[in-house]
Short mmCIF file of C-alpha atoms in Angstrom, two decimals:
data_model
loop_
_atom_site.label_atom_id
_atom_site.label_comp_id
_atom_site.label_asym_id
_atom_site.label_seq_id
_atom_site.Cartn_x
_atom_site.Cartn_y
_atom_site.Cartn_z
CA MET A 164 18.09 -2.79 13.01
CA LEU A 165 14.49 -1.55 13.30
CA LEU A 166 12.49 -2.18 16.44
CA GLU A 167 8.69 -2.60 16.52
CA ASP A 168 8.15 1.00 17.58
CA GLY A 169 9.91 2.21 14.44
CA SER A 170 13.17 3.20 16.12
CA ARG A 171 16.55 1.60 15.47
CA SER A 172 18.41 -0.55 17.95
CA ASP A 173 21.03 2.17 18.34
CA GLY A 174 18.34 4.58 19.59
CA SER A 175 18.15 6.72 16.42
CA VAL A 176 14.94 7.45 14.55
CA PRO A 177 14.34 6.30 10.95
CA ALA A 178 14.60 9.72 9.34
CA ALA A 179 15.69 12.91 11.03
CA GLY A 180 12.86 15.31 11.65
CA ARG A 181 10.15 12.95 10.37
CA SER A 182 7.57 11.16 12.47
CA PRO A 183 6.03 7.80 11.52
CA LYS A 184 2.77 9.64 10.77
CA THR A 185 4.59 11.90 8.28
CA ASP A 186 6.14 8.84 6.66
CA LEU A 187 2.68 7.26 6.42
CA ALA A 188 1.36 10.29 4.55
CA LYS A 189 4.22 9.87 2.12
CA VAL A 190 3.49 6.17 1.73
CA LYS A 191 -0.23 6.84 1.21
CA ALA A 192 0.63 9.30 -1.56
CA TYR A 193 3.00 6.71 -3.04
CA MET A 194 0.17 4.16 -3.07
CA ASP A 195 -2.16 6.67 -4.72
CA GLU A 196 0.33 7.07 -7.56
CA HIS A 197 1.62 3.51 -7.92
CA PHE A 198 -1.41 1.35 -7.12
CA ASP A 199 -0.96 -0.47 -10.45
CA ARG A 200 2.33 -1.98 -9.24
CA PRO A 201 2.65 -5.26 -7.25
CA LEU A 202 3.07 -3.52 -3.87
CA THR A 203 3.75 -5.55 -0.72
CA ILE A 204 3.73 -4.69 2.98
CA ALA A 205 7.51 -5.02 2.99
CA ASP A 206 7.79 -2.49 0.13
CA LEU A 207 5.49 0.00 1.86
CA ALA A 208 7.17 -0.39 5.25
CA GLN A 209 10.51 0.30 3.60
CA GLU A 210 9.07 3.48 2.09
CA ALA A 211 8.03 4.55 5.61
CA SER A 212 11.40 3.51 7.11
CA ILE A 213 9.73 1.40 9.81
CA SER A 214 9.34 -2.32 10.43
CA PRO A 215 6.59 -4.21 8.55
CA LYS A 216 4.77 -5.14 11.77
CA TYR A 217 4.80 -1.58 13.07
CA PHE A 218 3.74 -0.31 9.65
CA VAL A 219 0.71 -2.64 9.61
CA ASP A 220 -0.41 -1.55 13.09
CA LEU A 221 0.26 2.16 12.55
CA PHE A 222 -1.49 2.34 9.15
CA LYS A 223 -4.61 0.65 10.55
CA LYS A 224 -4.65 2.90 13.60
CA THR A 225 -4.11 6.06 11.55
CA TYR A 226 -6.49 5.44 8.64
CA GLY A 227 -9.01 2.99 10.07
CA GLN A 228 -8.29 0.28 7.51
CA SER A 229 -5.31 -1.85 6.58
CA ALA A 230 -2.87 -0.81 3.89
CA MET A 231 -4.02 -3.69 1.68
CA GLU A 232 -7.66 -2.68 2.12
CA TYR A 233 -6.76 0.86 1.11
CA LEU A 234 -4.83 -0.44 -1.91
CA THR A 235 -7.83 -2.55 -2.92
CA ASP A 236 -10.09 0.52 -2.66
CA LEU A 237 -7.75 2.47 -4.94
CA ARG A 238 -7.67 -0.31 -7.53
CA ILE A 239 -11.40 -1.03 -7.50
CA ASN A 240 -12.35 2.65 -7.72
CA ARG A 241 -10.03 3.16 -10.68
CA ALA A 242 -11.42 0.00 -12.31
CA LYS A 243 -14.92 1.48 -11.97
CA ARG A 244 -13.81 4.53 -13.92
CA TYR A 245 -12.35 2.41 -16.71
CA LEU A 246 -15.51 0.30 -16.85
CA LYS A 247 -17.69 3.41 -17.13
CA GLU A 248 -15.58 5.63 -19.31
CA SER A 249 -13.58 3.38 -21.61
CA GLY A 250 -14.08 0.50 -23.99
CA HIS A 251 -11.05 -1.40 -22.71
CA LYS A 252 -11.21 -5.17 -22.47
CA LEU A 253 -11.44 -6.69 -19.02
CA ARG A 254 -7.91 -8.12 -19.08
CA ASP A 255 -6.52 -4.68 -20.00
CA ILE A 256 -8.40 -3.00 -17.15
CA ALA A 257 -7.12 -5.65 -14.73
CA LEU A 258 -3.52 -4.89 -15.73
CA LYS A 259 -4.07 -1.13 -15.54
CA VAL A 260 -5.20 -1.38 -11.90
CA GLY A 261 -2.56 -3.83 -10.68
CA TYR A 262 -4.02 -7.31 -11.24
CA SER A 263 -2.13 -9.67 -13.55
CA ASP A 264 -4.98 -12.22 -13.61
CA GLU A 265 -8.29 -10.98 -15.06
CA PHE A 266 -10.22 -13.85 -13.44
CA TYR A 267 -8.87 -13.00 -9.99
CA PHE A 268 -9.69 -9.36 -10.70
CA SER A 269 -13.29 -10.30 -11.59
CA ARG A 270 -13.72 -12.29 -8.38
CA LYS A 271 -12.17 -9.50 -6.31
CA PHE A 272 -14.34 -6.85 -7.99
CA LYS A 273 -17.55 -8.81 -7.35
CA LYS A 274 -16.59 -9.40 -3.72
CA GLU A 275 -15.91 -5.69 -3.11
CA VAL A 276 -18.70 -4.13 -5.22
CA GLY A 277 -21.38 -6.80 -5.17
CA VAL A 278 -21.69 -7.23 -8.94
CA SER A 279 -19.39 -8.48 -11.68
CA PRO A 280 -17.36 -5.95 -13.71
CA SER A 281 -19.53 -6.52 -16.80
CA ASP A 282 -22.78 -6.03 -14.86
CA TYR A 283 -21.35 -2.94 -13.19
CA ALA A 284 -20.46 -1.45 -16.57
CA LYS A 285 -24.01 -1.95 -17.84
CA THR A 286 -25.65 -0.41 -14.77
CA ALA A 287 -23.13 2.39 -14.38
CA ARG A 288 -24.02 3.84 -17.75
CA LYS A 289 -27.70 4.27 -16.87
CA ARG A 290 -28.77 7.90 -16.59
CA ILE A 291 -30.53 8.27 -13.24
CA ALA A 292 -32.28 11.54 -12.30
CA ILE A 293 -33.44 12.47 -8.81
CA CYS A 294 -36.05 15.11 -8.02
CA SER A 295 -35.64 15.40 -4.25
CA SER A 296 -32.47 16.60 -2.54
CA CYS A 297 -32.81 14.05 0.28
CA VAL A 298 -32.30 11.25 -2.27
CA THR A 299 -28.84 12.44 -3.32
CA GLY A 300 -27.11 10.75 -0.38
CA GLN A 301 -28.97 7.51 -1.09
CA LEU A 302 -27.73 7.29 -4.69
CA LEU A 303 -24.14 8.08 -3.73
CA ALA A 304 -24.24 5.29 -1.14
CA LEU A 305 -25.27 2.95 -3.96
CA GLN A 306 -22.23 4.15 -5.93
CA ILE A 307 -24.33 6.02 -8.50
CA MET A 308 -23.75 9.59 -9.57
CA PRO A 309 -27.07 11.06 -10.79
CA VAL A 310 -27.24 12.73 -14.17
CA ALA A 311 -29.68 15.28 -12.69
CA ALA A 312 -30.29 16.37 -9.09
CA PRO A 313 -31.53 19.39 -7.11
CA ILE A 314 -28.37 20.90 -5.62
CA ASP A 315 -27.76 24.39 -4.32
CA PRO A 316 -24.65 26.13 -2.91
CA LYS A 317 -26.59 27.29 0.18
CA TRP A 318 -28.93 24.42 1.10
CA THR A 319 -26.95 21.41 -0.16
CA ALA A 320 -23.43 22.80 0.12
CA TYR A 321 -21.67 19.46 0.55
CA TYR A 322 -23.12 17.86 -2.58
CA TYR A 323 -22.78 21.10 -4.52
CA ASN A 324 -19.10 21.57 -3.68
CA ALA A 325 -18.18 17.91 -4.10
CA HIS A 326 -20.22 17.00 -7.18
CA ARG A 327 -21.50 20.05 -9.05
CA THR A 328 -19.20 19.28 -11.99
CA ASP A 329 -20.18 15.60 -11.98
CA ILE A 330 -23.93 16.21 -12.14
CA GLU A 331 -24.88 17.20 -15.67
CA CYS A 332 -28.20 18.91 -14.90
CA HIS A 333 -28.79 21.00 -11.76
CA LEU A 334 -32.48 20.97 -10.85
CA LYS A 335 -34.12 23.51 -8.57
CA LEU A 336 -34.89 22.73 -4.94
CA THR A 337 -38.61 22.53 -4.12
CA ASP A 338 -39.49 25.55 -1.99
CA PRO A 339 -43.04 25.74 -0.56
CA TYR A 340 -42.58 29.41 0.34
CA THR A 341 -42.17 30.69 -3.22
CA SER A 342 -44.29 30.72 -6.36
CA TRP A 343 -41.73 28.60 -8.20
CA ARG A 344 -43.34 25.69 -10.04
CA PHE A 345 -42.04 22.14 -10.44
CA ASP A 346 -42.72 22.38 -14.20
CA ALA A 347 -39.26 23.92 -14.64
CA ASN A 348 -37.66 20.68 -13.45
CA VAL A 349 -39.99 18.61 -15.63
CA GLU A 350 -38.89 20.56 -18.70
CA ARG A 351 -35.23 19.96 -17.89
CA LEU A 352 -35.80 16.24 -17.40
CA VAL A 353 -37.61 15.97 -20.71
CA HIS A 354 -34.56 17.53 -22.35
CA ILE A 355 -31.90 15.23 -20.77
CA ARG A 356 -33.93 11.99 -21.22
CA PRO A 357 -32.98 9.98 -18.09
CA ASP A 358 -33.39 6.21 -17.99
CA ALA A 359 -35.08 6.38 -14.57
CA ILE A 360 -36.29 9.00 -12.08
CA ILE A 361 -36.33 8.84 -8.27
CA GLY A 362 -38.32 11.19 -6.07
CA THR A 363 -40.36 11.31 -2.86
CA ASP A 364 -44.05 11.58 -2.08
CA GLN A 365 -43.41 15.23 -1.15
CA ILE A 366 -43.79 15.82 -4.89
CA SER A 367 -47.48 16.35 -5.74
CA ALA A 368 -49.45 13.55 -7.38
CA ALA A 369 -49.89 15.66 -10.50
CA ASP A 370 -46.14 16.23 -10.80
CA GLN A 371 -45.46 12.54 -10.19
CA ASP A 372 -47.68 11.74 -13.17
CA LYS A 373 -45.63 14.13 -15.30
CA LEU A 374 -42.41 12.39 -14.24
CA ARG A 375 -43.80 8.94 -15.09
CA LYS A 376 -44.37 10.10 -18.65
CA ILE A 377 -40.64 10.83 -18.97
CA ALA A 378 -39.14 7.61 -17.52
CA PRO A 379 -39.84 4.78 -15.05
CA CYS A 380 -40.13 6.26 -11.54
CA CYS A 381 -39.44 5.18 -7.98
CA ILE A 382 -41.33 7.30 -5.44
CA VAL A 383 -40.23 6.77 -1.82
CA HIS A 384 -42.25 7.73 1.25
CA ARG A 385 -41.04 10.33 3.75
CA ASN A 386 -43.92 10.40 6.27
CA ASN A 387 -42.17 7.95 8.60
CA PRO A 388 -38.57 8.30 7.40
CA ASP A 389 -36.22 5.33 7.66
CA TRP A 390 -33.04 5.81 5.65
CA ARG A 391 -32.28 2.09 5.62
CA GLY A 392 -35.70 1.13 4.27
CA GLU A 393 -35.57 3.95 1.73
CA LEU A 394 -32.10 2.90 0.62
CA ARG A 395 -33.25 -0.69 0.13
CA THR A 396 -36.29 0.44 -1.87
CA ILE A 397 -34.16 2.52 -4.23
CA ALA A 398 -31.55 -0.24 -4.44
CA SER A 399 -34.21 -2.77 -5.44
CA PHE A 400 -35.49 -0.41 -8.15
CA LEU A 401 -31.96 0.05 -9.53
CA GLU A 402 -30.81 -3.55 -8.95
CA ARG A 403 -28.20 -2.47 -6.40
CA GLU A 404 -29.29 -4.54 -3.42
CA GLU A 405 -25.78 -5.73 -2.64
CA GLN A 406 -24.42 -2.18 -2.53
CA ALA A 407 -27.20 -1.20 -0.09
CA LYS A 408 -26.37 -4.18 2.10
CA GLN A 409 -22.67 -3.30 2.09
CA TRP A 410 -23.34 0.34 3.00
CA ILE A 411 -25.62 -0.56 5.91
CA GLU A 412 -23.06 -3.05 7.22
CA LEU A 413 -20.33 -0.42 6.88
CA TYR A 414 -22.42 2.13 8.78
CA ASP A 415 -23.19 -0.33 11.57
CA ARG A 416 -19.47 -1.09 11.96
CA ARG A 417 -18.66 2.61 12.13
CA VAL A 418 -21.38 3.09 14.75
CA GLY A 419 -19.79 0.47 16.99
CA GLN A 420 -16.38 2.11 16.74
CA ALA A 421 -17.71 5.65 17.19
CA ARG A 422 -19.97 4.77 20.12
CA GLU A 423 -17.08 3.33 22.09
CA ALA A 424 -14.89 6.38 21.46
CA VAL A 425 -17.63 8.93 22.19
CA GLN A 426 -18.82 7.18 25.35
CA LYS A 427 -15.27 7.30 26.75
CA GLU A 428 -15.29 11.07 26.28
CA VAL A 429 -18.90 12.02 27.01
CA GLY A 430 -20.12 9.31 29.38
CA ARG A 431 -23.46 10.24 30.97
CA GLU A 432 -23.26 13.95 30.26
CA LYS A 433 -26.59 15.49 29.27
CA VAL A 434 -26.61 16.76 25.70
CA ALA A 435 -29.09 19.29 24.30
CA VAL A 436 -29.50 20.34 20.67
CA ILE A 437 -30.73 23.93 20.45
CA ARG A 438 -31.95 25.63 17.29
CA VAL A 439 -31.81 29.42 16.95
CA TYR A 440 -34.56 30.67 14.65
CA GLY A 441 -35.35 34.35 14.54
CA GLN A 442 -35.71 35.65 18.09
CA TYR A 443 -36.48 32.23 19.54
CA LEU A 444 -34.73 29.14 20.83
CA TYR A 445 -36.07 25.62 20.26
CA PHE A 446 -35.21 22.29 21.86
CA TYR A 447 -34.47 20.75 18.48
CA SER A 448 -34.72 17.23 17.11
CA ASN A 449 -35.14 15.51 13.74
CA PRO A 450 -34.84 11.89 12.51
CA GLY A 451 -31.08 12.11 11.92
CA ILE A 452 -30.34 13.68 15.30
CA ARG A 453 -32.52 11.16 17.13
CA GLU A 454 -30.93 8.21 15.36
CA VAL A 455 -27.27 9.23 15.35
CA LEU A 456 -26.96 10.99 18.71
CA TYR A 457 -29.46 9.26 20.94
CA HIS A 458 -29.82 5.80 19.41
CA ASP A 459 -26.48 5.03 17.75
CA LEU A 460 -24.13 6.92 20.08
CA CYS A 461 -26.39 6.44 23.14
CA LEU A 462 -25.99 10.05 24.30
CA ASP A 463 -28.11 11.16 27.24
CA THR A 464 -30.59 14.00 26.76
CA PHE A 465 -33.80 15.37 28.32
CA PRO A 466 -36.62 12.96 27.39
CA ASP A 467 -39.28 14.96 29.25
CA VAL A 468 -38.71 18.10 27.16
CA ARG A 469 -40.97 18.26 24.11
CA ALA A 470 -38.97 18.15 20.88
CA ASN A 471 -39.01 21.25 18.66
CA ALA A 472 -40.80 23.27 21.34
CA PRO A 473 -39.89 26.91 22.05
CA LEU A 474 -37.44 27.26 24.91
CA THR A 475 -36.67 30.37 26.92
CA LEU A 476 -33.16 31.09 28.09
CA GLU A 477 -34.41 30.71 31.67
CA GLN A 478 -35.80 27.24 30.89
CA LEU A 479 -32.50 26.28 29.28
CA ALA A 480 -30.71 27.47 32.42
CA GLU A 481 -32.94 25.20 34.52
CA LEU A 482 -31.99 22.22 32.35
CA ASN A 483 -28.33 23.32 32.45
CA PRO A 484 -27.02 20.66 30.00
CA ASP A 485 -23.44 19.43 30.16
CA ARG A 486 -23.05 19.92 26.40
CA ILE A 487 -24.98 22.02 23.90
CA MET A 488 -25.11 21.64 20.14
CA VAL A 489 -26.36 24.82 18.48
CA MET A 490 -27.89 25.08 15.01
CA VAL A 491 -28.33 28.70 13.85
CA CYS A 492 -30.65 29.23 10.91
CA PRO A 493 -28.75 30.88 8.03
CA GLU A 494 -30.63 34.18 7.85
CA ALA A 495 -29.91 37.61 9.29
CA ALA A 496 -32.36 37.71 12.21
CA SER A 497 -31.24 34.33 13.55
CA ARG A 498 -27.55 35.16 13.25
CA ALA A 499 -28.06 38.50 15.00
CA HIS A 500 -29.96 36.83 17.84
CA TRP A 501 -27.20 34.24 18.22
CA LEU A 502 -24.56 36.95 18.50
CA SER A 503 -26.52 38.83 21.18
CA LEU A 504 -27.32 35.60 23.03
CA GLN A 505 -23.63 34.91 23.61
CA HIS A 506 -23.38 38.10 25.68
CA ALA A 507 -26.41 37.34 27.88
CA PRO A 508 -25.45 36.58 31.52
CA ALA A 509 -27.87 33.64 31.66
CA TRP A 510 -26.20 32.08 28.62
CA ARG A 511 -22.69 32.72 29.87
CA GLY A 512 -23.63 31.10 33.17
CA LEU A 513 -24.61 27.77 31.62
CA LYS A 514 -22.42 24.82 32.61
CA ALA A 515 -21.72 23.89 28.97
CA VAL A 516 -20.67 27.45 28.15
CA ARG A 517 -18.42 27.77 31.18
CA GLN A 518 -16.72 24.45 30.36
CA TYR A 519 -16.34 25.27 26.65
CA LYS A 520 -18.64 22.44 25.57
CA VAL A 521 -20.81 24.31 23.10
CA HIS A 522 -20.66 22.90 19.55
CA LEU A 523 -21.96 24.75 16.51
CA ILE A 524 -23.59 22.51 13.90
CA ALA A 525 -25.03 23.33 10.48
CA GLY A 526 -28.04 22.13 8.53
CA ASP A 527 -25.57 20.32 6.31
CA PRO A 528 -25.33 17.46 7.27
CA TRP A 529 -27.73 17.54 10.24
CA LEU A 530 -30.82 17.96 8.05
CA ASP A 531 -29.71 15.37 5.46
CA TYR A 532 -31.44 12.16 6.54
CA SER A 533 -29.94 9.83 3.95
CA ALA A 534 -27.32 7.08 3.93
CA VAL A 535 -24.47 9.51 3.25
CA GLY A 536 -26.06 12.13 5.51
CA VAL A 537 -26.16 9.93 8.63
CA MET A 538 -22.62 8.71 7.93
CA ARG A 539 -21.45 12.32 7.84
CA MET A 540 -23.40 13.10 11.04
CA LEU A 541 -21.73 10.16 12.75
CA GLU A 542 -18.25 11.24 11.68
CA GLU A 543 -18.90 14.88 12.57
CA ALA A 544 -20.13 13.84 16.02
CA LEU A 545 -17.04 11.69 16.50
CA LEU A 546 -14.80 14.62 15.58
CA MET A 547 -16.82 17.02 17.71
CA PHE A 548 -16.73 14.95 20.87
CA THR A 549 -13.33 13.24 20.63
CA GLY A 550 -11.26 15.54 18.41
CA TYR A 551 -10.43 12.69 16.03
CA CYS A 552 -12.12 11.29 12.95
CA PRO A 553 -10.38 9.75 9.89
CA ASN A 554 -13.25 10.84 7.58
CA ARG A 555 -12.78 7.60 5.71
CA HIS A 556 -15.93 6.99 3.70
CA LEU A 557 -15.55 10.00 1.44
CA ASP A 558 -12.44 8.60 -0.24
CA THR A 559 -13.36 4.95 -0.47
CA VAL A 560 -17.06 4.68 -1.15
CA HIS A 561 -18.43 7.10 -3.69
CA GLY A 562 -15.48 9.21 -4.76
CA ASP A 563 -15.05 7.62 -8.19
CA SER A 564 -18.36 5.77 -8.61
CA ARG A 565 -20.64 7.51 -11.05
CA ALA A 566 -23.56 6.52 -13.23
CA THR A 567 -23.77 8.85 -16.18
#
């Protein structure tokens, strides 16, 4: 007989040498492969060799969502692929993803995605191009994979590694320090013929006019960045308002969970974000850092220190933060300075250094102020400060949702 903690009444464990967590990984893989079957909690608990009640609690604790929620995600994401990539009838798609009733499937799909399966299929086949890298994370949050986007293995590593084969046309990143001209991107967009183009007002007025001659355009403003407002603007343009609403609600729920966990670990410790650039240190801040660290997670910092101002090592020693997050610019001079800095007595004497509370962060995601970017910042902060993060959104939100 199984007890609620997964052990048997005779004191033995369900399977020699296997922990409940190991069994859950096996069950999760089983669900990934057999999501089209009529799976029940009893079936899954039996696969894990634990009681149904313990299975329900353990799965939720381990993966941050219930087993049935995870199963629904699997089915809906696979349905999206069929709707985009096949000409199957709705009843056939319902059967292929585990629903025997196409009408129930339609209601479930609309509840989860925000639009009906037929409307999703129409929108999903639109070819959307983006001309600014900061928009990539907005489209993915709306469950759209762009047909063209500026991605680069160095500056947008996450999107490049995850989606370079999904994005048909790789545009060049705008770089104000080179003689490269935006015309190269315009020529590529003319060739691929997108249905719509999204960019920011960082693109010159002349180049915006060129884009409007190719396809209808949505130009968002970046002077006073607000990822939520920008997401809603793009969603309205693409008729994806419900997806924007769902993402924002998801993010707000994650914030509540992460804040509680981080506050238990960090409390009122003073946190400083330091940027190493060339031979200089800076007390660094940007919209994403301000929102995620200081607003959402309520971390304490040094409000009297001017953001993005040069900072000497002696000044940093006077502040003596409890925790330091360090962003090192990815070029030779900055990396060399960072290496030498770690041997400086003043650095080694800092409280955060002595207590092993120095965290290295990278521009990706901490420079990506978008819906996906702030979600990744939140999850990276949770992992950094608590040592645990399920990294859930990557599998269940935009993994299989593409507009091509």
